[in-house]
Amino acid sequence: MSEAGGGGGGRGCGCRVPQRAPWSLVAATASLCLVLATSVCTARAAPMSREEKQKLGNQVLEMFDHAYGNYMEHAYPADELMPLTCRGRVRGQEPSRGDVDDALGKFSLTLIDSLDTLVVLNKTKEFEDAVRKVLRDVNLDNDVVVSVFETNIRVLGGLLGGHSLAIMLKEKGEYMQWYNDELLQMAKQLGYKLLPAFNTTSGLPYPRINLKFGIRKPEARTGTETDTCTACAGTLILEFAALSRFTGATIFEEYARKALDFLWEKRQRSSNLVGVTINIHTGDWVRKDSGVGAGIDSYYEYLLKAYVLLGDDSFLERFNTHYDAIMRYISQPPLLLDVHIHKPMLNARTWMDSLLAFFPGLQVLKGDIRPAIETHEMLYQVIKKHNFLPEAFTTDFRVHWAQHPLRPEFAESTYFLYKATGDPYYLEVGKTLIENLNKYARVPCGFAAMKDVRTGSHEDRMDSFFLAEMFKYLYLLFADKEDIIFDIEDYIFTTEAHLLPLWLSTTNRSISKKNTTSEYTELDDSNFDWTCPNTQILFPNDPLYAQSIREPLKNVVDKSCPRGIIRVEESFRSGAKPPLRARDFMATNPEHLEILKKMGVSLIHLKDGRVQLVQHAIQAASSIDAEDGLRFMQEMIELSSQQQKEQQLPPRAVQIISHPFFGRVVLTAGPAQFGLDLSKHKETRGFVASSKPYNGCSELTNPEAVMGKIALIQRGQCMFAEKARNIQNAGAIGGIVIDDNEGSSSDTAPLFQMAGDGKDTDDIKIPMLFLFSKEGSIILDAIREHEEVEVLLSDKARDRAAILKGKMIPSYIINSNPEMETEDQPSSEKDSQNQSTEQILSLPQTVDLVDQETPENPLDSHSESSSPADIEEAAGFAPSEQLSSSTESLETTSLDGECTDLDNQLQEQSETEEDSNPNVSWGKKVQPIDSILADWNEDIEAFEMMEKDEL
């Protein structure tokens, strides 16, 4: 998890970048755009008096002195201050905190991280003393394993930021006259120490390196890792390129560019999203969920800022491509919810982490102000409820992880929103942050991280980023231009808020080349916004613009329901987004139907159970509503197209190998995101036994029955991972979850992957597969007729001769090849009359919800859809184009009983229609084995066809 993700380097207010300008002109124009930003954006007078702003600025200075002074008195030269015990945290002398300690390298981390903050806060004398201490005391050759990512953004970035401001002060002529690039030489030394981490075939760096011994040497104690986070590999270009351009040593920028190129090539091509964790050797995605928070955050940030700093438009192309995907799939204003990169219409979890608080600031740099205001306001409401932003919180704004390590991302976004809007509201937000820090986090020896925001308990921790970022952004929020001894607009902020000069864009520019190996040509320039935002357009003579966006959200945490947040757009929309998202649409919701009517969309119930949507633009209430309707229909078409792809999940196999089946019955099963991966490991073979309780949601009462066997469990009442743990603890060697929706079948419902529970699922070692009701009944009926049933769990059906080798069975069983019957899929009727102003969309009314979660423990979940239906669209698409569609729902936890209407809708929505021709039913009838085999001949053929598909 990245400790400090996100940031913003500058804001734009009307500077156009030519589409085909030379790279140097692009960089220079981008730099000019950042320089002009503040003077234009903050032209409006702020109601907060200068005296009050100065008072708050002085309060920030006093708070910094309290934190920095206690570090220097009680901790230096240690890396961090332990504010509760008033001593320094030294690696190896304190109990290990796991990955958190990878930031510590016995190199006086907090001092280096604070260098440029001292200059921003006009403490030039203290800065000069600090630089001398760094040059005299800091050793970068320690035998310690550190995080490449953290060392880059904190130490290398700190040295470069210190160097940038040291040469600025030297040029001014009063301070640092003795300085001769000593910090830059230290940065270069550190850069060379980090380079061995890039010794991989992919170019992605190892996550950790030994400062003294590098990688892979026995004494290095590192180099065996296979995975790294996307942010860890993609948050290097600013520091490494700056180091190259300061020194002329091109190797640093080249290595950082190669890592970024590889990540770009490995993006999921259909969604244009990246996962959280990637294998540094193969490039395979290890964690396939995607968001803008921990693990990915600063990757997106550095693409946009690399364009600004380096002038390479390929970085802007990449950022815009990713940003479009983020706003299409992840952004659900004001929420930002993780999704699956291959199934971006499915939410990957029901909570958000605090690191995403940087994103509104990045949106300001992008120029997309409206969603920045919305998300920031939602975060502020969470802070007002809990005093701080919890490390993670649920979609109904309850605490998920209660810690708060004094993260600065929210303060960062507050600063940039104030610079963009000039709205004094954000000064009041900053004032609240100051008051909360002093009231709840301040201790005699500094500021202590919150162990639990609900109880106010502390943790003996004060991270270096607290001094590097928090006080810098808070001071800049209240400072006037004359309060800062240099022009802050001449610099860009790194993710750790270190300052790099924009003039680097024209220094050693010959090393900045467009990478011809990356597929930039597939991108359409017309899709990209090549201009900086113009505030005269963003805020057209309306000083209340930001307030009008915030107002509907002011009670969202205490009084509103998450699913109802979408109504905000209906009251204050600017035409940028539709008032109703396709993913949220429910045909049984009267409010949704009323919204559709305003947009000119009619709903028709078809005899086959589908719902048909037809849009007539001329019937919309207004031209804006007609535009919203068009957008809604396009979203629904894309949703259906995506879900058509989801139906092509590679299935797994449950093969019955005992008498009288002998491997001839193969049941199509869905995989799990946890446990033994049958696509990479040997199959699991064993007899089956039903668990008690059958839902597997508590400790099994019949462990002797499932010991050494494959347990059968019914779906429902708890998370899939909980079921897996319970049967594993009972000694089961595998598990089969059977759908509790009677009549469901893989014939009519798309396969899906069973989700984890948001926790670490590495403890689950057994394979888990999911069977729909029809397939599960095959096994249940076989148990009733034949007491012992043996099955094989595998990634695909196995050859029967190999399975039954050595067993006494009739030869015709082994040599037989059951006839396969092929049945043509029925094609949907196509509407022969297409009109340019009409769109027709058909979709099912019913939706099958994911395995239930308890409100007390909201964790990751998946949703899957009911049977597919056809889509026809007559405006902007080929008349004969056929798409498969199904609606999906977002699981919503009620807010202390205030959202019962939504709960009822979800309950109604989860009631699926019975199969029109069910072949089996639990506990009612035992189906003859011959009939079972006949029914499944065609299913075996379908399985063999499906296993050729790729996800």
mmCIF file with all atom_site columns, N, CA and C in Angstrom, residues 280-322:
data_model
loop_
_atom_site.group_PDB
_atom_site.id
_atom_site.type_symbol
_atom_site.label_atom_id
_atom_site.label_alt_id
_atom_site.label_comp_id
_atom_site.label_asym_id
_atom_site.label_entity_id
_atom_site.label_seq_id
_atom_site.pdbx_PDB_ins_code
_atom_site.Cartn_x
_atom_site.Cartn_y
_atom_site.Cartn_z
_atom_site.occupancy
_atom_site.B_iso_or_equiv
_atom_site.pdbx_formal_charge
_atom_site.auth_seq_id
_atom_site.auth_comp_id
_atom_site.auth_asym_id
_atom_site.auth_atom_id
_atom_site.pdbx_PDB_model_num
ATOM 1   N N  . ILE A 1 280 ? 6.216  -9.098  -11.719 1.00 0.00 ? 280 ILE A N  1
ATOM 2   C CA . ILE A 1 280 ? 7.281  -8.309  -12.341 1.00 0.00 ? 280 ILE A CA 1
ATOM 3   C C  . ILE A 1 280 ? 8.043  -9.088  -13.403 1.00 0.00 ? 280 ILE A C  1
ATOM 4   N N  . HIS A 1 281 ? 7.864  -10.405 -13.438 1.00 0.00 ? 281 HIS A N  1
ATOM 5   C CA . HIS A 1 281 ? 8.580  -11.211 -14.424 1.00 0.00 ? 281 HIS A CA 1
ATOM 6   C C  . HIS A 1 281 ? 7.715  -11.543 -15.637 1.00 0.00 ? 281 HIS A C  1
ATOM 7   N N  . THR A 1 282 ? 6.448  -11.878 -15.405 1.00 0.00 ? 282 THR A N  1
ATOM 8   C CA . THR A 1 282 ? 5.576  -12.298 -16.502 1.00 0.00 ? 282 THR A CA 1
ATOM 9   C C  . THR A 1 282 ? 4.631  -11.204 -16.973 1.00 0.00 ? 282 THR A C  1
ATOM 10  N N  . GLY A 1 283 ? 4.379  -10.222 -16.118 1.00 0.00 ? 283 GLY A N  1
ATOM 11  C CA . GLY A 1 283 ? 3.415  -9.188  -16.470 1.00 0.00 ? 283 GLY A CA 1
ATOM 12  C C  . GLY A 1 283 ? 1.979  -9.591  -16.236 1.00 0.00 ? 283 GLY A C  1
ATOM 13  N N  . ASP A 1 284 ? 1.760  -10.755 -15.624 1.00 0.00 ? 284 ASP A N  1
ATOM 14  C CA . ASP A 1 284 ? 0.395  -11.184 -15.324 1.00 0.00 ? 284 ASP A CA 1
ATOM 15  C C  . ASP A 1 284 ? -0.153 -10.371 -14.154 1.00 0.00 ? 284 ASP A C  1
ATOM 16  N N  . TRP A 1 285 ? -1.429 -10.039 -14.237 1.00 0.00 ? 285 TRP A N  1
ATOM 17  C CA . TRP A 1 285 ? -2.065 -9.329  -13.126 1.00 0.00 ? 285 TRP A CA 1
ATOM 18  C C  . TRP A 1 285 ? -2.361 -10.306 -12.005 1.00 0.00 ? 285 TRP A C  1
ATOM 19  N N  . VAL A 1 286 ? -1.856 -10.015 -10.821 1.00 0.00 ? 286 VAL A N  1
ATOM 20  C CA . VAL A 1 286 ? -2.050 -10.880 -9.663  1.00 0.00 ? 286 VAL A CA 1
ATOM 21  C C  . VAL A 1 286 ? -3.338 -10.483 -8.938  1.00 0.00 ? 286 VAL A C  1
ATOM 22  N N  . ARG A 1 287 ? -3.526 -9.195  -8.748  1.00 0.00 ? 287 ARG A N  1
ATOM 23  C CA . ARG A 1 287 ? -4.795 -8.672  -8.223  1.00 0.00 ? 287 ARG A CA 1
ATOM 24  C C  . ARG A 1 287 ? -5.449 -7.861  -9.330  1.00 0.00 ? 287 ARG A C  1
ATOM 25  N N  . LYS A 1 288 ? -6.635 -8.290  -9.719  1.00 0.00 ? 288 LYS A N  1
ATOM 26  C CA . LYS A 1 288 ? -7.273 -7.728  -10.905 1.00 0.00 ? 288 LYS A CA 1
ATOM 27  C C  . LYS A 1 288 ? -8.349 -6.698  -10.577 1.00 0.00 ? 288 LYS A C  1
ATOM 28  N N  . ASP A 1 289 ? -8.404 -6.246  -9.328  1.00 0.00 ? 289 ASP A N  1
ATOM 29  C CA . ASP A 1 289 ? -9.319 -5.166  -9.005  1.00 0.00 ? 289 ASP A CA 1
ATOM 30  C C  . ASP A 1 289 ? -8.633 -3.839  -9.319  1.00 0.00 ? 289 ASP A C  1
ATOM 31  N N  . SER A 1 290 ? -9.422 -2.839  -9.610  1.00 0.00 ? 290 SER A N  1
ATOM 32  C CA . SER A 1 290 ? -8.880 -1.563  -10.063 1.00 0.00 ? 290 SER A CA 1
ATOM 33  C C  . SER A 1 290 ? -9.648 -0.413  -9.419  1.00 0.00 ? 290 SER A C  1
ATOM 34  N N  . GLY A 1 291 ? -8.905 0.600   -8.997  1.00 0.00 ? 291 GLY A N  1
ATOM 35  C CA . GLY A 1 291 ? -9.514 1.791   -8.408  1.00 0.00 ? 291 GLY A CA 1
ATOM 36  C C  . GLY A 1 291 ? -8.556 2.960   -8.539  1.00 0.00 ? 291 GLY A C  1
ATOM 37  N N  . VAL A 1 292 ? -8.745 3.967   -7.716  1.00 0.00 ? 292 VAL A N  1
ATOM 38  C CA . VAL A 1 292 ? -7.842 5.118   -7.726  1.00 0.00 ? 292 VAL A CA 1
ATOM 39  C C  . VAL A 1 292 ? -7.179 5.286   -6.366  1.00 0.00 ? 292 VAL A C  1
ATOM 40  N N  . GLY A 1 293 ? -7.314 4.288   -5.499  1.00 0.00 ? 293 GLY A N  1
ATOM 41  C CA . GLY A 1 293 ? -6.737 4.366   -4.165  1.00 0.00 ? 293 GLY A CA 1
ATOM 42  C C  . GLY A 1 293 ? -5.461 3.569   -4.040  1.00 0.00 ? 293 GLY A C  1
ATOM 43  N N  . ALA A 1 294 ? -5.297 2.912   -2.897  1.00 0.00 ? 294 ALA A N  1
ATOM 44  C CA . ALA A 1 294 ? -4.051 2.223   -2.556  1.00 0.00 ? 294 ALA A CA 1
ATOM 45  C C  . ALA A 1 294 ? -3.639 1.241   -3.641  1.00 0.00 ? 294 ALA A C  1
ATOM 46  N N  . GLY A 1 295 ? -2.363 1.279   -3.982  1.00 0.00 ? 295 GLY A N  1
ATOM 47  C CA . GLY A 1 295 ? -1.803 0.330   -4.928  1.00 0.00 ? 295 GLY A CA 1
ATOM 48  C C  . GLY A 1 295 ? -1.761 0.821   -6.357  1.00 0.00 ? 295 GLY A C  1
ATOM 49  N N  . ILE A 1 296 ? -2.589 1.822   -6.687  1.00 0.00 ? 296 ILE A N  1
ATOM 50  C CA . ILE A 1 296 ? -2.628 2.337   -8.065  1.00 0.00 ? 296 ILE A CA 1
ATOM 51  C C  . ILE A 1 296 ? -2.477 3.851   -8.093  1.00 0.00 ? 296 ILE A C  1
ATOM 52  N N  . ASP A 1 297 ? -2.995 4.527   -7.087  1.00 0.00 ? 297 ASP A N  1
ATOM 53  C CA . ASP A 1 297 ? -3.156 5.977   -7.021  1.00 0.00 ? 297 ASP A CA 1
ATOM 54  C C  . ASP A 1 297 ? -2.138 6.802   -7.808  1.00 0.00 ? 297 ASP A C  1
ATOM 55  N N  . SER A 1 298 ? -0.894 6.775   -7.390  1.00 0.00 ? 298 SER A N  1
ATOM 56  C CA . SER A 1 298 ? 0.093  7.695   -7.945  1.00 0.00 ? 298 SER A CA 1
ATOM 57  C C  . SER A 1 298 ? 0.568  7.297   -9.340  1.00 0.00 ? 298 SER A C  1
ATOM 58  N N  . TYR A 1 299 ? 0.215  6.104   -9.809  1.00 0.00 ? 299 TYR A N  1
ATOM 59  C CA . TYR A 1 299 ? 0.502  5.745   -11.206 1.00 0.00 ? 299 TYR A CA 1
ATOM 60  C C  . TYR A 1 299 ? -0.236 6.695   -12.141 1.00 0.00 ? 299 TYR A C  1
ATOM 61  N N  . TYR A 1 300 ? -1.521 6.908   -11.880 1.00 0.00 ? 300 TYR A N  1
ATOM 62  C CA . TYR A 1 300 ? -2.295 7.829   -12.696 1.00 0.00 ? 300 TYR A CA 1
ATOM 63  C C  . TYR A 1 300 ? -1.769 9.262   -12.548 1.00 0.00 ? 300 TYR A C  1
ATOM 64  N N  . GLU A 1 301 ? -1.449 9.618   -11.317 1.00 0.00 ? 301 GLU A N  1
ATOM 65  C CA . GLU A 1 301 ? -0.938 10.957  -11.050 1.00 0.00 ? 301 GLU A CA 1
ATOM 66  C C  . GLU A 1 301 ? 0.320  11.249  -11.844 1.00 0.00 ? 301 GLU A C  1
ATOM 67  N N  . TYR A 1 302 ? 1.241  10.277  -11.894 1.00 0.00 ? 302 TYR A N  1
ATOM 68  C CA . TYR A 1 302 ? 2.530  10.516  -12.530 1.00 0.00 ? 302 TYR A CA 1
ATOM 69  C C  . TYR A 1 302 ? 2.427  10.542  -14.048 1.00 0.00 ? 302 TYR A C  1
ATOM 70  N N  . LEU A 1 303 ? 1.410  9.907   -14.621 1.00 0.00 ? 303 LEU A N  1
ATOM 71  C CA . LEU A 1 303 ? 1.246  10.012  -16.068 1.00 0.00 ? 303 LEU A CA 1
ATOM 72  C C  . LEU A 1 303 ? 0.927  11.452  -16.465 1.00 0.00 ? 303 LEU A C  1
ATOM 73  N N  . LEU A 1 304 ? 0.007  12.075  -15.764 1.00 0.00 ? 304 LEU A N  1
ATOM 74  C CA . LEU A 1 304 ? -0.355 13.447  -16.094 1.00 0.00 ? 304 LEU A CA 1
ATOM 75  C C  . LEU A 1 304 ? 0.783  14.410  -15.764 1.00 0.00 ? 304 LEU A C  1
ATOM 76  N N  . LYS A 1 305 ? 1.407  14.233  -14.623 1.00 0.00 ? 305 LYS A N  1
ATOM 77  C CA . LYS A 1 305 ? 2.468  15.156  -14.230 1.00 0.00 ? 305 LYS A CA 1
ATOM 78  C C  . LYS A 1 305 ? 3.734  14.954  -15.060 1.00 0.00 ? 305 LYS A C  1
ATOM 79  N N  . ALA A 1 306 ? 3.958  13.721  -15.568 1.00 0.00 ? 306 ALA A N  1
ATOM 80  C CA . ALA A 1 306 ? 5.103  13.501  -16.456 1.00 0.00 ? 306 ALA A CA 1
ATOM 81  C C  . ALA A 1 306 ? 4.923  14.280  -17.750 1.00 0.00 ? 306 ALA A C  1
ATOM 82  N N  . TYR A 1 307 ? 3.676  14.373  -18.201 1.00 0.00 ? 307 TYR A N  1
ATOM 83  C CA . TYR A 1 307 ? 3.410  15.204  -19.384 1.00 0.00 ? 307 TYR A CA 1
ATOM 84  C C  . TYR A 1 307 ? 3.743  16.667  -19.096 1.00 0.00 ? 307 TYR A C  1
ATOM 85  N N  . VAL A 1 308 ? 3.342  17.146  -17.927 1.00 0.00 ? 308 VAL A N  1
ATOM 86  C CA . VAL A 1 308 ? 3.588  18.543  -17.576 1.00 0.00 ? 308 VAL A CA 1
ATOM 87  C C  . VAL A 1 308 ? 5.080  18.812  -17.424 1.00 0.00 ? 308 VAL A C  1
ATOM 88  N N  . LEU A 1 309 ? 5.792  17.929  -16.733 1.00 0.00 ? 309 LEU A N  1
ATOM 89  C CA . LEU A 1 309 ? 7.197  18.172  -16.428 1.00 0.00 ? 309 LEU A CA 1
ATOM 90  C C  . LEU A 1 309 ? 8.104  17.888  -17.621 1.00 0.00 ? 309 LEU A C  1
ATOM 91  N N  . LEU A 1 310 ? 7.780  16.839  -18.394 1.00 0.00 ? 310 LEU A N  1
ATOM 92  C CA . LEU A 1 310 ? 8.698  16.380  -19.434 1.00 0.00 ? 310 LEU A CA 1
ATOM 93  C C  . LEU A 1 310 ? 8.269  16.779  -20.839 1.00 0.00 ? 310 LEU A C  1
ATOM 94  N N  . GLY A 1 311 ? 7.003  17.165  -21.013 1.00 0.00 ? 311 GLY A N  1
ATOM 95  C CA . GLY A 1 311 ? 6.568  17.622  -22.322 1.00 0.00 ? 311 GLY A CA 1
ATOM 96  C C  . GLY A 1 311 ? 6.358  16.524  -23.339 1.00 0.00 ? 311 GLY A C  1
ATOM 97  N N  . ASP A 1 312 ? 6.176  15.296  -22.904 1.00 0.00 ? 312 ASP A N  1
ATOM 98  C CA . ASP A 1 312 ? 5.953  14.168  -23.812 1.00 0.00 ? 312 ASP A CA 1
ATOM 99  C C  . ASP A 1 312 ? 4.454  13.903  -23.883 1.00 0.00 ? 312 ASP A C  1
ATOM 100 N N  . ASP A 1 313 ? 3.860  14.159  -25.057 1.00 0.00 ? 313 ASP A N  1
ATOM 101 C CA . ASP A 1 313 ? 2.408  14.046  -25.150 1.00 0.00 ? 313 ASP A CA 1
ATOM 102 C C  . ASP A 1 313 ? 1.912  12.609  -25.058 1.00 0.00 ? 313 ASP A C  1
ATOM 103 N N  . SER A 1 314 ? 2.786  11.629  -25.177 1.00 0.00 ? 314 SER A N  1
ATOM 104 C CA . SER A 1 314 ? 2.335  10.240  -25.023 1.00 0.00 ? 314 SER A CA 1
ATOM 105 C C  . SER A 1 314 ? 1.841  9.979   -23.607 1.00 0.00 ? 314 SER A C  1
ATOM 106 N N  . PHE A 1 315 ? 2.428  10.676  -22.634 1.00 0.00 ? 315 PHE A N  1
ATOM 107 C CA . PHE A 1 315 ? 1.958  10.516  -21.257 1.00 0.00 ? 315 PHE A CA 1
ATOM 108 C C  . PHE A 1 315 ? 0.545  11.087  -21.098 1.00 0.00 ? 315 PHE A C  1
ATOM 109 N N  . LEU A 1 316 ? 0.265  12.180  -21.790 1.00 0.00 ? 316 LEU A N  1
ATOM 110 C CA . LEU A 1 316 ? -1.081 12.741  -21.736 1.00 0.00 ? 316 LEU A CA 1
ATOM 111 C C  . LEU A 1 316 ? -2.076 11.808  -22.414 1.00 0.00 ? 316 LEU A C  1
ATOM 112 N N  . GLU A 1 317 ? -1.679 11.203  -23.521 1.00 0.00 ? 317 GLU A N  1
ATOM 113 C CA . GLU A 1 317 ? -2.557 10.257  -24.211 1.00 0.00 ? 317 GLU A CA 1
ATOM 114 C C  . GLU A 1 317 ? -2.912 9.087   -23.288 1.00 0.00 ? 317 GLU A C  1
ATOM 115 N N  . ARG A 1 318 ? -1.910 8.584   -22.603 1.00 0.00 ? 318 ARG A N  1
ATOM 116 C CA . ARG A 1 318 ? -2.155 7.451   -21.696 1.00 0.00 ? 318 ARG A CA 1
ATOM 117 C C  . ARG A 1 318 ? -3.064 7.875   -20.548 1.00 0.00 ? 318 ARG A C  1
ATOM 118 N N  . PHE A 1 319 ? -2.761 9.031   -19.959 1.00 0.00 ? 319 PHE A N  1
ATOM 119 C CA . PHE A 1 319 ? -3.581 9.476   -18.841 1.00 0.00 ? 319 PHE A CA 1
ATOM 120 C C  . PHE A 1 319 ? -5.026 9.665   -19.271 1.00 0.00 ? 319 PHE A C  1
ATOM 121 N N  . ASN A 1 320 ? -5.241 10.317  -20.394 1.00 0.00 ? 320 ASN A N  1
ATOM 122 C CA . ASN A 1 320 ? -6.608 10.553  -20.842 1.00 0.00 ? 320 ASN A CA 1
ATOM 123 C C  . ASN A 1 320 ? -7.349 9.256   -21.119 1.00 0.00 ? 320 ASN A C  1
ATOM 124 N N  . THR A 1 321 ? -6.648 8.270   -21.635 1.00 0.00 ? 321 THR A N  1
ATOM 125 C CA . THR A 1 321 ? -7.275 6.970   -21.873 1.00 0.00 ? 321 THR A CA 1
ATOM 126 C C  . THR A 1 321 ? -7.694 6.333   -20.557 1.00 0.00 ? 321 THR A C  1
ATOM 127 N N  . HIS A 1 322 ? -6.796 6.329   -19.579 1.00 0.00 ? 322 HIS A N  1
ATOM 128 C CA . HIS A 1 322 ? -7.131 5.785   -18.260 1.00 0.00 ? 322 HIS A CA 1
ATOM 129 C C  . HIS A 1 322 ? -8.235 6.608   -17.591 1.00 0.00 ? 322 HIS A C  1
#
